[in-house]
Coordinates of C-alpha atoms in Angstrom, one line a residue:
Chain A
X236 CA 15.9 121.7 -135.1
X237 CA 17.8 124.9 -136.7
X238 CA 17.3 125.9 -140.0
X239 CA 19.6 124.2 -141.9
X240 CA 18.4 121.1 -140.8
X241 CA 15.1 121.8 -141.8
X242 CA 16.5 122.3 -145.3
X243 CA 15.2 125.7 -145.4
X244 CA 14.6 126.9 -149.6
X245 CA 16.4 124.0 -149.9
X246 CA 19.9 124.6 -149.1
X247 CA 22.7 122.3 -148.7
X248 CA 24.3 121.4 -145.4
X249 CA 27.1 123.6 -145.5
X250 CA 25.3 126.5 -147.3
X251 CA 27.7 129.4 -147.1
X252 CA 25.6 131.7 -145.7
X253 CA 24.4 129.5 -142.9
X254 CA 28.1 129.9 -141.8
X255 CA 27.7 133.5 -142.4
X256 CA 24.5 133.6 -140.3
X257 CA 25.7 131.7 -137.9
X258 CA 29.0 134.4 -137.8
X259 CA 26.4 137.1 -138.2
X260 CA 25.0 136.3 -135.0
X261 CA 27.9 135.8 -133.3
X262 CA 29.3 139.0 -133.9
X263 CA 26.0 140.3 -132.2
X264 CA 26.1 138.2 -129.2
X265 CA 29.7 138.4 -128.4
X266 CA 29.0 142.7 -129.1
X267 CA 26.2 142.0 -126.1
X268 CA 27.7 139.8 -123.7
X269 CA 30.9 140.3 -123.9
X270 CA 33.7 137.5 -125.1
X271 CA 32.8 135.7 -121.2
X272 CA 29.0 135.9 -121.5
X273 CA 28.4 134.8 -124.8
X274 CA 27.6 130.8 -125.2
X275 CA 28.0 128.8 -128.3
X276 CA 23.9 127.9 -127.2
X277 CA 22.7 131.8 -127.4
X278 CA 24.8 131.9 -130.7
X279 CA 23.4 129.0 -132.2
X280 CA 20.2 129.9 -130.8
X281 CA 20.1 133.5 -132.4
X282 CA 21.1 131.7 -135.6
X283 CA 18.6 129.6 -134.9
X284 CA 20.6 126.5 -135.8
X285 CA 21.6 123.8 -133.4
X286 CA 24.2 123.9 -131.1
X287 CA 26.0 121.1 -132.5
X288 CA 25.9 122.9 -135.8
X289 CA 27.5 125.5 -134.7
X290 CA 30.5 122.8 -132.9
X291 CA 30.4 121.3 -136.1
X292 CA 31.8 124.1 -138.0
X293 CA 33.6 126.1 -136.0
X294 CA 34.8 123.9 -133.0
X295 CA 35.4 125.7 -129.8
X296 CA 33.6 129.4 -128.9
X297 CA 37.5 131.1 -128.9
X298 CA 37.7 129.6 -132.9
X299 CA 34.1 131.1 -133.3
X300 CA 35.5 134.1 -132.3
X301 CA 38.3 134.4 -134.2
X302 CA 36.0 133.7 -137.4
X303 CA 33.7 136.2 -136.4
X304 CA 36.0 138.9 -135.6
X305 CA 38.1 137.5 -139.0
X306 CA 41.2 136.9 -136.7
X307 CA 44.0 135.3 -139.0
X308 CA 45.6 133.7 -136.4
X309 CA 45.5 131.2 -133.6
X310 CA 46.1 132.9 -129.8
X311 CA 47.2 129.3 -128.7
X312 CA 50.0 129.1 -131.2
X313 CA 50.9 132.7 -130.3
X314 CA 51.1 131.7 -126.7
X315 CA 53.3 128.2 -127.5
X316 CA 55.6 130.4 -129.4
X317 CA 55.9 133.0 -126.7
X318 CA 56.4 130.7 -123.9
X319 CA 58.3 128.0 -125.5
X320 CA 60.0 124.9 -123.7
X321 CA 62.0 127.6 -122.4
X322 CA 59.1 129.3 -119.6
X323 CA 60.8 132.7 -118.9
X324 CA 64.1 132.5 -120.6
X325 CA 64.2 134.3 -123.3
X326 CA 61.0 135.3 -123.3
X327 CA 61.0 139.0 -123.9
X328 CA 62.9 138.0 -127.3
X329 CA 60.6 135.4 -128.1
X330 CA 57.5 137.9 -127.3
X331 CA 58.7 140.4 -129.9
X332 CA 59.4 138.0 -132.4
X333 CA 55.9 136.6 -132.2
X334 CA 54.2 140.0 -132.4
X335 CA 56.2 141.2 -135.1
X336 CA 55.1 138.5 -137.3
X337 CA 51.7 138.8 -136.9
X338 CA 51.6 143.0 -137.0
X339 CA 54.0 143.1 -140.1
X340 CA 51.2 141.6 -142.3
X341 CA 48.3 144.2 -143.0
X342 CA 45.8 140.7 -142.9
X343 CA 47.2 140.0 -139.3
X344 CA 46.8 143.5 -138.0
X345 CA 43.2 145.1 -139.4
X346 CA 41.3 143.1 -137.9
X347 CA 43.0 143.5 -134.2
X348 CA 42.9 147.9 -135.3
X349 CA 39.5 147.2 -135.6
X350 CA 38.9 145.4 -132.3
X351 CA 40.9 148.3 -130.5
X352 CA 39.1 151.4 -132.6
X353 CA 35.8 149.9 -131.3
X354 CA 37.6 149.3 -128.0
X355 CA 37.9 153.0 -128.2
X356 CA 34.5 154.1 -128.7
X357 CA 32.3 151.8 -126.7
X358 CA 33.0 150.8 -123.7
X359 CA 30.9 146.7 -124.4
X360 CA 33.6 146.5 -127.1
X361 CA 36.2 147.5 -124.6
X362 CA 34.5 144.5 -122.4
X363 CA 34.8 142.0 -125.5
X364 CA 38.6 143.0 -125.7
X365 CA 39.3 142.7 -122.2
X366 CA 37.7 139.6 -121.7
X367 CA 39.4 137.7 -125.0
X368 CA 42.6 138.9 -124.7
X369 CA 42.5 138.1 -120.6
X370 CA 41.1 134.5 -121.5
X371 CA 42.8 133.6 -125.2
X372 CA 46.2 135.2 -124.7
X373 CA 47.2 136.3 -120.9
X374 CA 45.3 133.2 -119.5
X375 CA 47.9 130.5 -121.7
X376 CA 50.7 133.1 -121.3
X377 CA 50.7 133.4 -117.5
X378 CA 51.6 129.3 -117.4
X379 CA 55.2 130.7 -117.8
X380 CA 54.4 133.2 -114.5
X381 CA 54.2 130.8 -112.6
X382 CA 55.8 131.6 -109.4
X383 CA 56.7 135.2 -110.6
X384 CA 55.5 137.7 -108.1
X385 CA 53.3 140.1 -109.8
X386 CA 52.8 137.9 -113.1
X387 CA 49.9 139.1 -114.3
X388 CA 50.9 143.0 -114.4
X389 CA 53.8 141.9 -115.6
X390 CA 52.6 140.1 -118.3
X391 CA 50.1 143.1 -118.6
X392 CA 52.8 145.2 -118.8
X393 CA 54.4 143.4 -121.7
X394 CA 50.9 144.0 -123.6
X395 CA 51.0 147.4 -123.0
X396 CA 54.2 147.9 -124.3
X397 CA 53.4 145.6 -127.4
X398 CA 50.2 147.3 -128.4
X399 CA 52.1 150.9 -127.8
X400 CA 54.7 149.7 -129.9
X401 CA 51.9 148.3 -132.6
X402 CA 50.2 151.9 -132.3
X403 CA 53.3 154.2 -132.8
X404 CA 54.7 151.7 -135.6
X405 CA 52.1 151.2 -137.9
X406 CA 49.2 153.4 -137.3
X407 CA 50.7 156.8 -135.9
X408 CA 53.9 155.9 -138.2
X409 CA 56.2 158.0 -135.8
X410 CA 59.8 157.7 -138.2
X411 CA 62.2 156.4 -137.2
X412 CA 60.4 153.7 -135.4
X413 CA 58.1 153.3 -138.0
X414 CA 60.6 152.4 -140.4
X415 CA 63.5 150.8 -138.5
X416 CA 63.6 147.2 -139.1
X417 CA 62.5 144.5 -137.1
X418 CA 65.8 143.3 -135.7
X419 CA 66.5 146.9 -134.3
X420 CA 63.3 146.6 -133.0
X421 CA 64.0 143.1 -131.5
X422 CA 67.4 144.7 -129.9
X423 CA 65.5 147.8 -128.6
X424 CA 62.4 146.2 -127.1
X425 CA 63.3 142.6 -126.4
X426 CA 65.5 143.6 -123.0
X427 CA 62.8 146.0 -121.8
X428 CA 60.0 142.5 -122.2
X429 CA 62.4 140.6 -120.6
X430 CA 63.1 143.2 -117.8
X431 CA 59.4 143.3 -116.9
X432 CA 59.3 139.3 -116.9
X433 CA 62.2 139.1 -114.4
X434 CA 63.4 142.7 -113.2
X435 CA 63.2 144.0 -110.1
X436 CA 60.4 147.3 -109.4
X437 CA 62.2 150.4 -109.1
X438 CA 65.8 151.4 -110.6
X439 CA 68.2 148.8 -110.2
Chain B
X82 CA 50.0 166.8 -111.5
X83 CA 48.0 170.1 -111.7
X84 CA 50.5 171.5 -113.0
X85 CA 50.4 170.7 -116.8
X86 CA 46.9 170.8 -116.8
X87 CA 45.9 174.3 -118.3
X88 CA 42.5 175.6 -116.4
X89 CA 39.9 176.3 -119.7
X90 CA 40.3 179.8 -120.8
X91 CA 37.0 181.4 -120.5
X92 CA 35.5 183.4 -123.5
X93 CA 37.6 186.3 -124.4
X94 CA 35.7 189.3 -125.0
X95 CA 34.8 190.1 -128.5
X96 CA 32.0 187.9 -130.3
X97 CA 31.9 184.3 -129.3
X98 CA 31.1 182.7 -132.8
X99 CA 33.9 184.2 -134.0
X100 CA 36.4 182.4 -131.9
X101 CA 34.3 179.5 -132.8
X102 CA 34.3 180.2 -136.6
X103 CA 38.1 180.5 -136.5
X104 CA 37.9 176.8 -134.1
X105 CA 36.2 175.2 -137.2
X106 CA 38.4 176.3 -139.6
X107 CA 41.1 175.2 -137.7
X108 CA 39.9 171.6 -137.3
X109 CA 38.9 171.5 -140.9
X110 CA 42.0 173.0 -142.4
X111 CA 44.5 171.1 -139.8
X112 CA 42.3 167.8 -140.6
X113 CA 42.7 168.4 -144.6
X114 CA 46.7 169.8 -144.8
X115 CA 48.0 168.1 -141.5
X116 CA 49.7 169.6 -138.9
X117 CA 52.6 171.0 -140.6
X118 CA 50.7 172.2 -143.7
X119 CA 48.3 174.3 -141.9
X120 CA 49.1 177.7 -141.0
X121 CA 47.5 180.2 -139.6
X122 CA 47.0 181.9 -142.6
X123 CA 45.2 179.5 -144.3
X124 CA 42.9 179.1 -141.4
X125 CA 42.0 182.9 -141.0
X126 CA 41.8 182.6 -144.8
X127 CA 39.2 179.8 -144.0
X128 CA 37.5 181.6 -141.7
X129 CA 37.2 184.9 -143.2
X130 CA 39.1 186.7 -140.8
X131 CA 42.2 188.8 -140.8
X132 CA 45.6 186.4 -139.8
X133 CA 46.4 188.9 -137.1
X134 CA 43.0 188.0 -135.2
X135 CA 43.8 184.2 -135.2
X136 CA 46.9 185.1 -133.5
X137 CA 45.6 187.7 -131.3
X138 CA 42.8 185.1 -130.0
X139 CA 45.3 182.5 -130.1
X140 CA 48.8 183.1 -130.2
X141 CA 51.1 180.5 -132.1
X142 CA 49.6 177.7 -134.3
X143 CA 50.4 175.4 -131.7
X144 CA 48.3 177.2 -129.2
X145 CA 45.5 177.2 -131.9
X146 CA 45.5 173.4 -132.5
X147 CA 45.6 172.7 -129.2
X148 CA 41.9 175.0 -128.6
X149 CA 40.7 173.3 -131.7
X150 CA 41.0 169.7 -130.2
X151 CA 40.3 170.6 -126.9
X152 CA 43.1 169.2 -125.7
X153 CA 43.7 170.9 -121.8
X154 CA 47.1 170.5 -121.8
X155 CA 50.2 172.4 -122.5
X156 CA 52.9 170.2 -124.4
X157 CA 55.6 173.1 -123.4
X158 CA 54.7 172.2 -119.7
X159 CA 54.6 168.5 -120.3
X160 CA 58.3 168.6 -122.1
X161 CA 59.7 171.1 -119.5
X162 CA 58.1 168.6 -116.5
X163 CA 59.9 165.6 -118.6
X164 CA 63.3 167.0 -118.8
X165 CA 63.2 169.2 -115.5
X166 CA 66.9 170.5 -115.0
X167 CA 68.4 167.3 -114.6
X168 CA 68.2 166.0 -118.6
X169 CA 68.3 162.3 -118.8
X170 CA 69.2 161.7 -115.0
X171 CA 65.6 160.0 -113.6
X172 CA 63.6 161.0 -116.7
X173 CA 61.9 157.4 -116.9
X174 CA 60.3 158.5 -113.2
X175 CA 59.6 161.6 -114.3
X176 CA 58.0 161.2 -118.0
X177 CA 55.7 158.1 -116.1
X178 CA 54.5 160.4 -113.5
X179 CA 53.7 163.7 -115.7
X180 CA 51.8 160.8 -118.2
X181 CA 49.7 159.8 -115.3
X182 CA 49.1 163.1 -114.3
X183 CA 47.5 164.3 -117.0
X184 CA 46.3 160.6 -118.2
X185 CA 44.2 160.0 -114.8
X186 CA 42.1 162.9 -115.6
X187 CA 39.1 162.0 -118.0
X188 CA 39.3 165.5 -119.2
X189 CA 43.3 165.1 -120.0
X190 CA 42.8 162.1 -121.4
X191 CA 39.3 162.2 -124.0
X192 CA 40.9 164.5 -126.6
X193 CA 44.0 162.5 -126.8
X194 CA 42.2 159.2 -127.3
X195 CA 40.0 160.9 -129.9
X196 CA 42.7 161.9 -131.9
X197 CA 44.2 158.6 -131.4
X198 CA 40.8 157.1 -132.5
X199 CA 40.6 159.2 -135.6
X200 CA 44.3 158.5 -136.5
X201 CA 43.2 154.7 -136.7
X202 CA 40.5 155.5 -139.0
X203 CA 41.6 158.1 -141.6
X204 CA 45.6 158.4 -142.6
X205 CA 44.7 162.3 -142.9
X206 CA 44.3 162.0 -139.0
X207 CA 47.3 159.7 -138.7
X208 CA 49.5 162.3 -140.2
X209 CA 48.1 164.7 -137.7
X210 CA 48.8 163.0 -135.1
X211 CA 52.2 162.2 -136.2
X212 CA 53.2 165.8 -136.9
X213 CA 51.8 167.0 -133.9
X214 CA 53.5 164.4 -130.9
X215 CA 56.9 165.0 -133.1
X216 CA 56.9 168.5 -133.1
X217 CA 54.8 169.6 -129.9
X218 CA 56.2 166.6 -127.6
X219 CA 58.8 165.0 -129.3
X220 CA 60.8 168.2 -130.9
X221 CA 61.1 169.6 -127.5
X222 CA 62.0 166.4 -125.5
X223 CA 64.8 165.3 -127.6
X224 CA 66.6 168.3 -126.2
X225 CA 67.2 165.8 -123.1
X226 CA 68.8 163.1 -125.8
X227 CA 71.3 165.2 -127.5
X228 CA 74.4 163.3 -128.0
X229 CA 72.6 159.8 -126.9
X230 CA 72.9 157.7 -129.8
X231 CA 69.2 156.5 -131.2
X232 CA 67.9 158.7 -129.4
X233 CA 64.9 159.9 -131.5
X234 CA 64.2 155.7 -131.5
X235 CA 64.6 155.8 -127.7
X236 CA 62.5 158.4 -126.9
X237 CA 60.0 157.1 -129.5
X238 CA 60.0 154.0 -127.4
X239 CA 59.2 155.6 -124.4
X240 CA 56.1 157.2 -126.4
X241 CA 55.3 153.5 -127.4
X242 CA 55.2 152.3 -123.9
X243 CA 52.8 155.1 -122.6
X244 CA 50.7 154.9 -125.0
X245 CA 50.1 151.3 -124.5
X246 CA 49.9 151.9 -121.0
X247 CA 47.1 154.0 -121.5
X248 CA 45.2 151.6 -123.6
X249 CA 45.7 148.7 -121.5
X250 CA 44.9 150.8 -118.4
X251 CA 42.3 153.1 -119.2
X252 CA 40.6 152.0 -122.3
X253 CA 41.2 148.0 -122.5
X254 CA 41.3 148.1 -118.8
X255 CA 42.8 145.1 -118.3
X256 CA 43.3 143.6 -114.7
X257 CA 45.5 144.2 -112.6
X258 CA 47.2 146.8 -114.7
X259 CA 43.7 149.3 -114.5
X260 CA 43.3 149.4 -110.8
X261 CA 46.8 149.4 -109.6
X262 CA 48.2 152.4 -107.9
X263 CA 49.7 155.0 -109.8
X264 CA 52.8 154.3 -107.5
X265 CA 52.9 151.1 -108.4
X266 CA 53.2 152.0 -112.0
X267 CA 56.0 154.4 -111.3
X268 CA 58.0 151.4 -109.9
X269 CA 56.9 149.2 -112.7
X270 CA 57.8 151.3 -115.4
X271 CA 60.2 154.5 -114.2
X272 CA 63.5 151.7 -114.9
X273 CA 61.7 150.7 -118.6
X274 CA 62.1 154.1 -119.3
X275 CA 65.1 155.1 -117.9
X276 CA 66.2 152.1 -119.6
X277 CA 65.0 153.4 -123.1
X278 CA 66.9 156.2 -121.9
X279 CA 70.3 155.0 -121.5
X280 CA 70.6 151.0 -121.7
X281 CA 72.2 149.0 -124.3
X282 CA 70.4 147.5 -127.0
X283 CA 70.3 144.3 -126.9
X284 CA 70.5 141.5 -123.4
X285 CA 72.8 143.1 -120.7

C-alpha cells in the first residue's frame, strides 16, 4: 500500500506533491537506469506509492517521462506529423516543419537544452538520451523506413542535422542562420532531409 | 588527419606560472568581454604583465585563445584543409573528413564540446563561441563561397550538420550512426555538403 493510500498527514488523493514525489523519483530512477531500465514498478516503488498509482496519473512510462523531464510535447504526435499518410514523400519538408515548431518556442526547447547539456557532461544522461530518443522518436519514425536500405542512419542522420541546426540557431546564435526565418530555413534544409531519406551515398 | 592536429607545445623557457598567469587571464577576460572584446592588452593588463610578453609567449590573440581552452587544433590548418586549392569543387568530402579527423580524437574533440557545453549554459559563453567559429573558422572558409549567393547561410549549414554529427555520434551516440565507419560517413554526408555548397534551395 503506498503512501497516499495510507492517507499519510492526511492528504488527499491527488495531493500535489504526491505527483511531485512520484516525478521526484522518477527523475532519479530514469538518471540510474537509463530511459530502457527504469520500470514504472521501481518508480512507484521509490515513491513508495503503488504501481497503479503511478498508471493512474501519468499513463504510460514514455508520458512519465515527459512529466518528469517537463517535456511540452508529445514524441507520438511529432512522429504522426513527420511521417504523415504520405511515408517518405515529403518527408524532409514535413521533418523541418515539425521541428521548427517545437524549437521556436523557448517552453518547447529548455527542457530538450537541458537533456543534451547533461547529455554532455555525464555519460548515464547520455544513456537516458540515447535510449528515449531511440525508443520515443526514431522507433515510430523508422515505420516510414520501411524498406529503405540503411533507414536507421538515415533517419539518424536527419537527427543529426536537426539538433546541429537547433545548436547553431538558437544556442550558438551563428547570424545569419540565427535570424533567417523559418521558410528560408524550410527551403535550405528541407532538400538536404529529404536527400538523406531517399538519396543515393556518394555524389550523384 | 594528423595533420591539423598541433602536437602540445612544451613549456617555453622562462617561468612556468607565468604563462599560466597570462592562461588565466586569458580565460577570464575572453569569458567576461567575449571573443572580439578581449585583446591582448587587456589580458596582459589582467595579468600584470607587459602586452609584448603575451605576444611573445603567444603570438596573435587567436593563438592565445586557442592555449587558453586547450583546444589542439589549428583553425588556419583546418580552413586551408577545407578549401585546399580547389575552392568549392569536393569541399563537402573534404570539410566531412578534416571534421572527423580531428573529431575522432578524444583530445580534438573535449575542448570543443566544453565550450559547446558552456555556451549552452551561460550567454557570455555563447557569444564566445559565436565570435570565435565566425572569425577563426568561418571568416577564413567563406573565402571558398565568394560570389555563391547565401553563402555565409550555406556554409553555416554545413557547421549545423557537423555539429550535429558530432552530438549524435560521439556524445548521444546513437546507433548506428556512433559505430559506423568513418568512410561510411564520408559517403553519407560529403553530397549534404557539397549540396549546401552549391544546390538550389528548395526540391530539385
Amino acid at each position: 500500500m503506498g503512501k497516499v493510500l495510507r492517507g499519510r498527514s492526511g492528504r488527499r488523493r491527488g495531493a500535489p506533491d504526491t505527483r511531485g514525489e512520484i516525478l521526484a523519483a522518477a527523475r532519479d530512477v530514469f538518471g540510474e537506469r537509463g530511459y530502457d531500465g527504469a520500470s514504472v514498478r521501481a518508480i512507484a516503488a521509490a515513491a513508495g506509492v503503488d504501481p497503479a498509482l503511478v498508471h493512474h496519473y501519468f499513463g504510460t512510462k514514455e508520458k512519465l517521462f515527459l512529466a518528469a523531464m517537463d517535456i511540452p510535447f508529445d514524441p507520438e504526435l511529432i512522429a504522426d506529423a513527420v511521417i504523415d499518410d504520405a511515408g517518405g514523400d515529403g518527408i524532409g519538408e514535413r521533418a523541418i516543419r515539425t521541428f521548427l515548431g517545437v524549437w521556436s518556442q523557448p517552453a518547447g526547447r529548455a527542457p530538450i537544452l537541458a537533456l543534451l547539456r547533461s547529455a554532455m557532461q555525464h555519460e548515464a544522461a547520455a544513456r537516458l538520451m540515447r535510449q528515449f530518443v531511440t525508443r520515443a522518436i526514431l522507433g515510430r519514425v523508422l515505420v516510414a523506413f520501411e524498406g529503405v536500405p540503411d533507414g536507421a542512419l538515415r533517419a539518424e542522420a536527419m537527427v543529426s542535422q536537426l539538433i546541429g541546426l537547433a545548436i547553431t540557431r538558437y544556442v550558438v546564435k551563428l547570424e545569419p542562420i540565427a535570424s533567417v526565418s523559418d521558410e528560408e530555413l524550410v527551403r535550405l534544409i528541407a532538400p538536404v532531409l529529404q536527400r538523406y531519406y531517399d538519396g543515393a551515398f556518394e555524389q550523384d
